[in-house]
GROMACS .gro file of C-alpha atoms in nm:
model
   95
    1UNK     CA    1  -8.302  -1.433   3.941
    2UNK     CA    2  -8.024  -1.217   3.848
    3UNK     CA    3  -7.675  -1.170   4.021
    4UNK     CA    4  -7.770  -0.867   4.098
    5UNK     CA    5  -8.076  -1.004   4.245
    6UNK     CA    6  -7.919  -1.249   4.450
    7UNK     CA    7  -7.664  -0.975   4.591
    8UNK     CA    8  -7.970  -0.768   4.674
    9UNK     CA    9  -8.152  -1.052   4.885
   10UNK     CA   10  -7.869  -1.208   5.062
   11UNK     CA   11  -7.859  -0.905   5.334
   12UNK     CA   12  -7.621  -0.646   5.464
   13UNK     CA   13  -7.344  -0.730   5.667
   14UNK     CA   14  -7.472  -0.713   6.030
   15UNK     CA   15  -7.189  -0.765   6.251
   16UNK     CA   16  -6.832  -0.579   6.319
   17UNK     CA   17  -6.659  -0.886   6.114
   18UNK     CA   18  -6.872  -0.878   5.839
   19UNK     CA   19  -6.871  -0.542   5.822
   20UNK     CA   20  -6.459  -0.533   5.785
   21UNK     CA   21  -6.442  -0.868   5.623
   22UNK     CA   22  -6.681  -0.699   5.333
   23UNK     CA   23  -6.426  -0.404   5.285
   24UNK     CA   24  -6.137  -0.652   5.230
   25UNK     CA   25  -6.346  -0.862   5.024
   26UNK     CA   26  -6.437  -0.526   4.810
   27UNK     CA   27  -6.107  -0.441   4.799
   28UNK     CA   28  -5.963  -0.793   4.684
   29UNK     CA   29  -6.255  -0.808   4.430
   30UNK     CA   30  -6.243  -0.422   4.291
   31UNK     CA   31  -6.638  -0.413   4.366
   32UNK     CA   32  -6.830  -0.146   4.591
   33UNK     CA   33  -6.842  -0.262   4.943
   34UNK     CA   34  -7.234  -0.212   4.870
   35UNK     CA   35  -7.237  -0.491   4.678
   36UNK     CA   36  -7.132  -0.752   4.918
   37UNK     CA   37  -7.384  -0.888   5.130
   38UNK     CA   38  -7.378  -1.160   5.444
   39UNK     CA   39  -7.446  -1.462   5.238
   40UNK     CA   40  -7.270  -1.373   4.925
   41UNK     CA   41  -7.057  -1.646   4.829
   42UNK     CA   42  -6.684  -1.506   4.749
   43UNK     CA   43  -6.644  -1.737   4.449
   44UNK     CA   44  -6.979  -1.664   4.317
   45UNK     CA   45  -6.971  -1.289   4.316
   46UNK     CA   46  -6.632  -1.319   4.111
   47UNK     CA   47  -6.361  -1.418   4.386
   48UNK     CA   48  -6.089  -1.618   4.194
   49UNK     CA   49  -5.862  -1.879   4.379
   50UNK     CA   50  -5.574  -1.602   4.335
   51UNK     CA   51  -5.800  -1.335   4.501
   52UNK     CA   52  -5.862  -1.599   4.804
   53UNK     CA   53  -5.498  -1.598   4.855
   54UNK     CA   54  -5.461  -1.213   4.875
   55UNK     CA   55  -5.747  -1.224   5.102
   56UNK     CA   56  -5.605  -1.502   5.359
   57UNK     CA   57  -5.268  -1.286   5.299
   58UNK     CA   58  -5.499  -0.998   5.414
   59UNK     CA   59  -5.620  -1.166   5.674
   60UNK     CA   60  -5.238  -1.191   5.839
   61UNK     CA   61  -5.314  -1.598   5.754
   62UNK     CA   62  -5.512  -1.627   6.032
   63UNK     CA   63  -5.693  -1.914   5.808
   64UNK     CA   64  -5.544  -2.135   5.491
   65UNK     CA   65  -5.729  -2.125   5.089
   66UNK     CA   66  -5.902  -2.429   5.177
   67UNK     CA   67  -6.002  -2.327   5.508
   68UNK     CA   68  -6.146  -2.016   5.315
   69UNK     CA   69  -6.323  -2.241   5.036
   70UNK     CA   70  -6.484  -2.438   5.252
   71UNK     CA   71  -6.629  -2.149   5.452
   72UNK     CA   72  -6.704  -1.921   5.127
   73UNK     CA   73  -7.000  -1.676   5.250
   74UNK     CA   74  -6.895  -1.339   5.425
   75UNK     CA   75  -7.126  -1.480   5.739
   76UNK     CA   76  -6.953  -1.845   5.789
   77UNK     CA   77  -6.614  -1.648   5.745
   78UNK     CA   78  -6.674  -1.396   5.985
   79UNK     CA   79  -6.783  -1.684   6.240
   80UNK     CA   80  -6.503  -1.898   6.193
   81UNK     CA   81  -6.235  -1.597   6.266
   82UNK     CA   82  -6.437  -1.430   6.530
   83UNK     CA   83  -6.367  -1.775   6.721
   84UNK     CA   84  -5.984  -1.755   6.610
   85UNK     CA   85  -5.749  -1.552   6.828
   86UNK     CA   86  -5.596  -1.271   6.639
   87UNK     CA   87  -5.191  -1.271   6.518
   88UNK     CA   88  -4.959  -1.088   6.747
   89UNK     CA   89  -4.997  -0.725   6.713
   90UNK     CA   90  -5.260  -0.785   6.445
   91UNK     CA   91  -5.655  -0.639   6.478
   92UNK     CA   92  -5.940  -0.901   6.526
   93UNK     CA   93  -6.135  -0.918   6.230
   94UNK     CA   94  -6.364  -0.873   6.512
   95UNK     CA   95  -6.245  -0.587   6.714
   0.00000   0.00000   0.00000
């Protein structure tokens, strides 16, 4: 199975979080947000540890780099911040 393959089987973002979280990760990564799906691991699909730290930077630090490696798919992520209160005067990954 290709990576392409895997990307295609691994399913579209479903929820608000994933659905925001896979437009940063695009953006971090310089991919189409079409290519990022719910189970996509970010360090598999090309995320770098230097790209996890402009993503938790992103993310107003609402999580640490190896918070973020150990919860690596766009799913787990979005889970573990929709249960984390936002920043002061930052949006909710969630809403």
């Amino acid at each position: 199975m290709t990576g392409a393959d895997t990307r295609e089987n691994s399913g579209r973002p479903e929820t608000d979080s994933e659905h925001r979280l896979a437009a940063l990760w695009a953006d971090v990564l310089g991919v189409p947000v079409e290519r990022i799906g719910r189970e996509d691991n970010f360090f598999e699909i090309g995320g770098t540890s230097r790209a996890a730290a402009r993503l938790v930077i992103a993310l107003e630090q609402r999580l640490s780099v190896s918070e973020f490696a150990r919860t690596p798919t766009l799913s787990q992520l979005a889970g573990l911040l929709d249960g984390r209160p936002a920043a002061v005067g930052a949006t909710a990954v969630g809403g």
